JSON list of C-alpha atoms in Angstrom, two decimals:
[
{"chain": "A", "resi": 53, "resn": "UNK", "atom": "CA", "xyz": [-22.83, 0.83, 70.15]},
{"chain": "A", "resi": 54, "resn": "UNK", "atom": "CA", "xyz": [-22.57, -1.75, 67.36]},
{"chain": "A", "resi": 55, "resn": "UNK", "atom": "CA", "xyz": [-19.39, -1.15, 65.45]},
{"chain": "A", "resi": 56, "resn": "UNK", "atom": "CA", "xyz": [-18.74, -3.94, 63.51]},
{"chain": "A", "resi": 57, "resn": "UNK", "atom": "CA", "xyz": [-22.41, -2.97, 61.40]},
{"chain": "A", "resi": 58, "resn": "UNK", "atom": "CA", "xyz": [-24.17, -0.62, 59.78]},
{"chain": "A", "resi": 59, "resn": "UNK", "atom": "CA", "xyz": [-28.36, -0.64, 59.61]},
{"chain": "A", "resi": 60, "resn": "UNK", "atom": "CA", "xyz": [-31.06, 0.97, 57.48]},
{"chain": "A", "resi": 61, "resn": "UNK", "atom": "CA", "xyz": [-34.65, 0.88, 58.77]},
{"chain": "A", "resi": 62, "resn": "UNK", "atom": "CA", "xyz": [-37.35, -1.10, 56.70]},
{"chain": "A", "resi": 63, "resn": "UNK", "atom": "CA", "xyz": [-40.26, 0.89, 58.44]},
{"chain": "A", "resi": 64, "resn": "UNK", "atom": "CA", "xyz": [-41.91, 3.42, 57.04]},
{"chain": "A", "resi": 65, "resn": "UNK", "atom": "CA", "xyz": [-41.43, 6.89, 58.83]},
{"chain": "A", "resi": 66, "resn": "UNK", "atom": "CA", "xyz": [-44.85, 7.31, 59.92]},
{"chain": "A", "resi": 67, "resn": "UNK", "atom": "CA", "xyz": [-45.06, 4.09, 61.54]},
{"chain": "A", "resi": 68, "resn": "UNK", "atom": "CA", "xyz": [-44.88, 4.90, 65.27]},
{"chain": "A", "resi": 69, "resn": "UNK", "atom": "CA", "xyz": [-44.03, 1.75, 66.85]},
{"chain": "A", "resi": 70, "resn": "UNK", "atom": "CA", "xyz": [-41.86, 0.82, 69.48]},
{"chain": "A", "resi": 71, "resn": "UNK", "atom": "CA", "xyz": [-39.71, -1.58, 67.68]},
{"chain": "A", "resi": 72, "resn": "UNK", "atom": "CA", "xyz": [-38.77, -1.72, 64.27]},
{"chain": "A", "resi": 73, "resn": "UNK", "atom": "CA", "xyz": [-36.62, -4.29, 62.11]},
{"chain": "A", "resi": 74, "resn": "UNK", "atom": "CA", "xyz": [-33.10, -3.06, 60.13]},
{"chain": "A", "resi": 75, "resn": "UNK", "atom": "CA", "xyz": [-31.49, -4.38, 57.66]},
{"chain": "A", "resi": 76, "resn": "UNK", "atom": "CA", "xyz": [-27.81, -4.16, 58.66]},
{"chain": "A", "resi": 77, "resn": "UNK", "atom": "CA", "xyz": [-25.11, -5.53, 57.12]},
{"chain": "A", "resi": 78, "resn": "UNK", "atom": "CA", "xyz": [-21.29, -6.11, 58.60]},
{"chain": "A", "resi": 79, "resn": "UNK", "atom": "CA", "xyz": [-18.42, -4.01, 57.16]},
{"chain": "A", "resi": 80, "resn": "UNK", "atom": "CA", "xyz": [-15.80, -4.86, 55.17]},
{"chain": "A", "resi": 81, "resn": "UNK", "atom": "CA", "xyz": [-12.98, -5.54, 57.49]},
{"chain": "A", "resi": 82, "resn": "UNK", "atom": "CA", "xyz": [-15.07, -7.96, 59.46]},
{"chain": "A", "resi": 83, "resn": "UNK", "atom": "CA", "xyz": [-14.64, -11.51, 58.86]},
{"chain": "A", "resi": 84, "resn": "UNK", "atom": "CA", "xyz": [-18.17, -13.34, 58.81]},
{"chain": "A", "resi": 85, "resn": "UNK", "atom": "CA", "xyz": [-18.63, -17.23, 58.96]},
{"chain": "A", "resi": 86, "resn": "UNK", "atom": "CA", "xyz": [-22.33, -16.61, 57.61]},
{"chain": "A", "resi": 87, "resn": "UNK", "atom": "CA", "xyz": [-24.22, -13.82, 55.81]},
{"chain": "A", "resi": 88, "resn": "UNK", "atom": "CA", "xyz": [-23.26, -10.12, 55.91]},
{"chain": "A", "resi": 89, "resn": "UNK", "atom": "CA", "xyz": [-26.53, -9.54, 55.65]},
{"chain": "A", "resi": 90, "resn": "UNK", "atom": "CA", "xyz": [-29.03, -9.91, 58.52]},
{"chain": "A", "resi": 91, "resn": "UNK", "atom": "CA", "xyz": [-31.99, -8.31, 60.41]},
{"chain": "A", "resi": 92, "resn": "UNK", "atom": "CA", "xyz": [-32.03, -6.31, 63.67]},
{"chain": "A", "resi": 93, "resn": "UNK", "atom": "CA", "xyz": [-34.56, -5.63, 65.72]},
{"chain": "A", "resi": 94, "resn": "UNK", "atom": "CA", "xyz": [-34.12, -1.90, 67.53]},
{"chain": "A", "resi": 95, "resn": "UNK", "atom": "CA", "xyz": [-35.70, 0.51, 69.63]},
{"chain": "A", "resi": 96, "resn": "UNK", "atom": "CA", "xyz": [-37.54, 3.73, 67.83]},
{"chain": "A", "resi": 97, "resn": "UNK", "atom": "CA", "xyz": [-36.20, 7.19, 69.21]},
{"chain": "A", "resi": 98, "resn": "UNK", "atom": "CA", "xyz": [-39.14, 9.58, 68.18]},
{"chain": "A", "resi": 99, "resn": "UNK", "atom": "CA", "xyz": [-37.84, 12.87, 69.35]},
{"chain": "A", "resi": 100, "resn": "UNK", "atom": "CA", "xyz": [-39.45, 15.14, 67.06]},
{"chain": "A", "resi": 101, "resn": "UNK", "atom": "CA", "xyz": [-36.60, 17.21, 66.92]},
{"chain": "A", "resi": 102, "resn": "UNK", "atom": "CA", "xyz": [-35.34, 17.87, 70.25]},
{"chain": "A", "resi": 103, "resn": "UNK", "atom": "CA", "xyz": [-31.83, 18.56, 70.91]},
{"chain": "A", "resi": 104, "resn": "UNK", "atom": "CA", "xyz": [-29.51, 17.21, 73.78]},
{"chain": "A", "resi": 105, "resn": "UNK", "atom": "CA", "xyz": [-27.33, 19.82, 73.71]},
{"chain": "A", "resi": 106, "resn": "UNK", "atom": "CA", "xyz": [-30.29, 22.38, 73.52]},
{"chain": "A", "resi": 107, "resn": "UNK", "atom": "CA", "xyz": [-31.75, 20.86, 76.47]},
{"chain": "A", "resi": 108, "resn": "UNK", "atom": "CA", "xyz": [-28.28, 20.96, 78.76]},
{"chain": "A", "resi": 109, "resn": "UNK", "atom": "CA", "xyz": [-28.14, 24.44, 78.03]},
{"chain": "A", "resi": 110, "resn": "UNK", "atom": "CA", "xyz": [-31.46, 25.66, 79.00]},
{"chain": "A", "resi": 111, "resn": "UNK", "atom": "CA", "xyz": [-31.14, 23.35, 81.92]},
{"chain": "A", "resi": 112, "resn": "UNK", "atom": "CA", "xyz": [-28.32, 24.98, 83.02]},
{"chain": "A", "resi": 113, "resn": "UNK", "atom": "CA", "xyz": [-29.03, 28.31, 82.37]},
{"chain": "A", "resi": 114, "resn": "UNK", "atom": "CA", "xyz": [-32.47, 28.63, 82.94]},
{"chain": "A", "resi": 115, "resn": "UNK", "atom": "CA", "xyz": [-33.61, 25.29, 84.70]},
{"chain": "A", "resi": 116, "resn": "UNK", "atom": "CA", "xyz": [-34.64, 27.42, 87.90]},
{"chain": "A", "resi": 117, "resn": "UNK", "atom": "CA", "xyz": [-37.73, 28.27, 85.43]},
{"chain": "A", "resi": 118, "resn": "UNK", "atom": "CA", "xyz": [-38.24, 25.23, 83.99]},
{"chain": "A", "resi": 119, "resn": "UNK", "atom": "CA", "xyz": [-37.75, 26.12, 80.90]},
{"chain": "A", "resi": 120, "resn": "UNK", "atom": "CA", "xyz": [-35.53, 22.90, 79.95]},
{"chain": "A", "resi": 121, "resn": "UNK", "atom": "CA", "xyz": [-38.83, 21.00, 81.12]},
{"chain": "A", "resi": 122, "resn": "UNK", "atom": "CA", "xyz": [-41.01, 23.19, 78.94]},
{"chain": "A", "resi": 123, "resn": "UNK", "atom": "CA", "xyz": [-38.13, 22.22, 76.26]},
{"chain": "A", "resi": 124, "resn": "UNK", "atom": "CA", "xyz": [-38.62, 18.81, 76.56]},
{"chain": "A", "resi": 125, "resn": "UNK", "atom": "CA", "xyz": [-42.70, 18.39, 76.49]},
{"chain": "A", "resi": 126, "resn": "UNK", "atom": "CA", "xyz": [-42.61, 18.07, 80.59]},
{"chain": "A", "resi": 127, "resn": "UNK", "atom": "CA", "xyz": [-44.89, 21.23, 80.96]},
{"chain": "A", "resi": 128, "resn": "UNK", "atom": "CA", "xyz": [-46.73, 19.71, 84.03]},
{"chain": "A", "resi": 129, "resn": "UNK", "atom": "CA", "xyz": [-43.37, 19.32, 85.65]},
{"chain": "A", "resi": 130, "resn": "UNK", "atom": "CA", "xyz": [-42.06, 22.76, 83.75]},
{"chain": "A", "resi": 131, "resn": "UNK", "atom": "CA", "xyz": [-44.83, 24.97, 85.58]},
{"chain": "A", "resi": 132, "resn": "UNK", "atom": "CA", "xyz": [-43.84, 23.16, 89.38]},
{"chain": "A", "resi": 133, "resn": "UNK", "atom": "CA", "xyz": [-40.28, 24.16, 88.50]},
{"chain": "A", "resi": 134, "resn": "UNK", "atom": "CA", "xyz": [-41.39, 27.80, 87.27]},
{"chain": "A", "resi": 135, "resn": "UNK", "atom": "CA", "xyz": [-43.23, 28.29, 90.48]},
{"chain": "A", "resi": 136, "resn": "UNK", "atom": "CA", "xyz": [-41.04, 26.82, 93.25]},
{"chain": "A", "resi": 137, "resn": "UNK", "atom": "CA", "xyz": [-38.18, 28.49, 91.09]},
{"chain": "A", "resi": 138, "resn": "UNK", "atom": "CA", "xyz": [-36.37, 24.92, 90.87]},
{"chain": "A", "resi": 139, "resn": "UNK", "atom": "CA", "xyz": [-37.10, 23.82, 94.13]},
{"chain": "A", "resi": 140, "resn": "UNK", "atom": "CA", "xyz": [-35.14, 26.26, 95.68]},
{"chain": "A", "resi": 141, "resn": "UNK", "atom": "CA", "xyz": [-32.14, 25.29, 93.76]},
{"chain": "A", "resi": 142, "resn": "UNK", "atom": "CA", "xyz": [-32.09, 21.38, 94.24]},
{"chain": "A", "resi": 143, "resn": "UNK", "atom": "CA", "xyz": [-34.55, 20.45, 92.10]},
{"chain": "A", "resi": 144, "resn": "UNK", "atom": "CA", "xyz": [-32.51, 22.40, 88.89]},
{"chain": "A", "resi": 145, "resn": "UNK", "atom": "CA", "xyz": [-28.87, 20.85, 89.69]},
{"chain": "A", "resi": 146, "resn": "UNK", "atom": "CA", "xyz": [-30.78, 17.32, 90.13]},
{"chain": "A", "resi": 147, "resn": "UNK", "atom": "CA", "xyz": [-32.08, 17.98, 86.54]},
{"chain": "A", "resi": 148, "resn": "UNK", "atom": "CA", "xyz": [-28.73, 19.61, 85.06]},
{"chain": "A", "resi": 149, "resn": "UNK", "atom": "CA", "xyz": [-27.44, 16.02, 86.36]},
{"chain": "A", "resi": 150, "resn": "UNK", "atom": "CA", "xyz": [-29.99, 14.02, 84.97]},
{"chain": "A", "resi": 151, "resn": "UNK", "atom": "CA", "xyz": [-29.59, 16.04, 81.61]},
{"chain": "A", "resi": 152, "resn": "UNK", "atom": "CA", "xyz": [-26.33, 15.37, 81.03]},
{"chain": "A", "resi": 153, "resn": "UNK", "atom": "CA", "xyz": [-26.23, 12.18, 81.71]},
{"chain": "A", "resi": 154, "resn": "UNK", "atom": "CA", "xyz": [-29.29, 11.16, 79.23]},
{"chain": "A", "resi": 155, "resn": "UNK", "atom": "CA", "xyz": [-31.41, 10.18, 81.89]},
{"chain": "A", "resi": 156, "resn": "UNK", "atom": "CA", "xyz": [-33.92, 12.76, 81.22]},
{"chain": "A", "resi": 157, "resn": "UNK", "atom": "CA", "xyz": [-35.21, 12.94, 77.37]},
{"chain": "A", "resi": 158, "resn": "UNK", "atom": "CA", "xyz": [-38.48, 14.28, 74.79]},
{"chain": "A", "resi": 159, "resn": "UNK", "atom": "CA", "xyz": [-41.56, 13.51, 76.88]},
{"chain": "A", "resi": 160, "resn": "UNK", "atom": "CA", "xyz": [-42.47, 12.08, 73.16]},
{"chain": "A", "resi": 161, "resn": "UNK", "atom": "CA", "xyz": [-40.62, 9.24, 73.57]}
]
């Protein structure tokens, strides 16, 4: 995480891209030799509205389903979780772990 600036996006919203450019500038208490103002390029994060926390719960609670895949966009992988109910167990704590530590997000992007 970049603390020392803060960034607005140039690109329009429907642009669906896998970069786009920011304008960031540096904050105030930062002592710059140059500009303060300067571009960035940065990684789009097209969720469409899908919630972390949302997902941890519903992997915890009723990953054995696969309803945290089904949450996420991952039906294909959803329905093999729904009918090996989680792999017998190790397939949902694999996924609660990979969950909660990010590694699993939106199958949108």
């Amino acid at each position: 995480t970049n603390h020392a600036a803060s960034c607005k996006s140039n690109a329009p919203v429907t642009q669906r891209s896998h970069w786009y450019v920011a304008s960031c500038s540096s904050r105030k208490d930062v002592l710059c030799l140059g500009s303060t103002r300067f571009s960035k390029r940065l990684e789009c994060s097209w969720t469409e509205g899908y919630s972390w926390k949302t997902a941890l719960i519903l992997s915890i609670t009723l990953g054995g389903f696969g309803a945290d895949r089904f949450y996420l966009g991952d039906w294909q992988v959803g329905i093999g979780k729904l009918f090996t109910f989680g792999g017998l167990g190790v397939w949902t704590l694999v996924d609660v772990v990979l969950v909660a530590v990010r590694y699993i997000g939106p199958a949108d992007g």
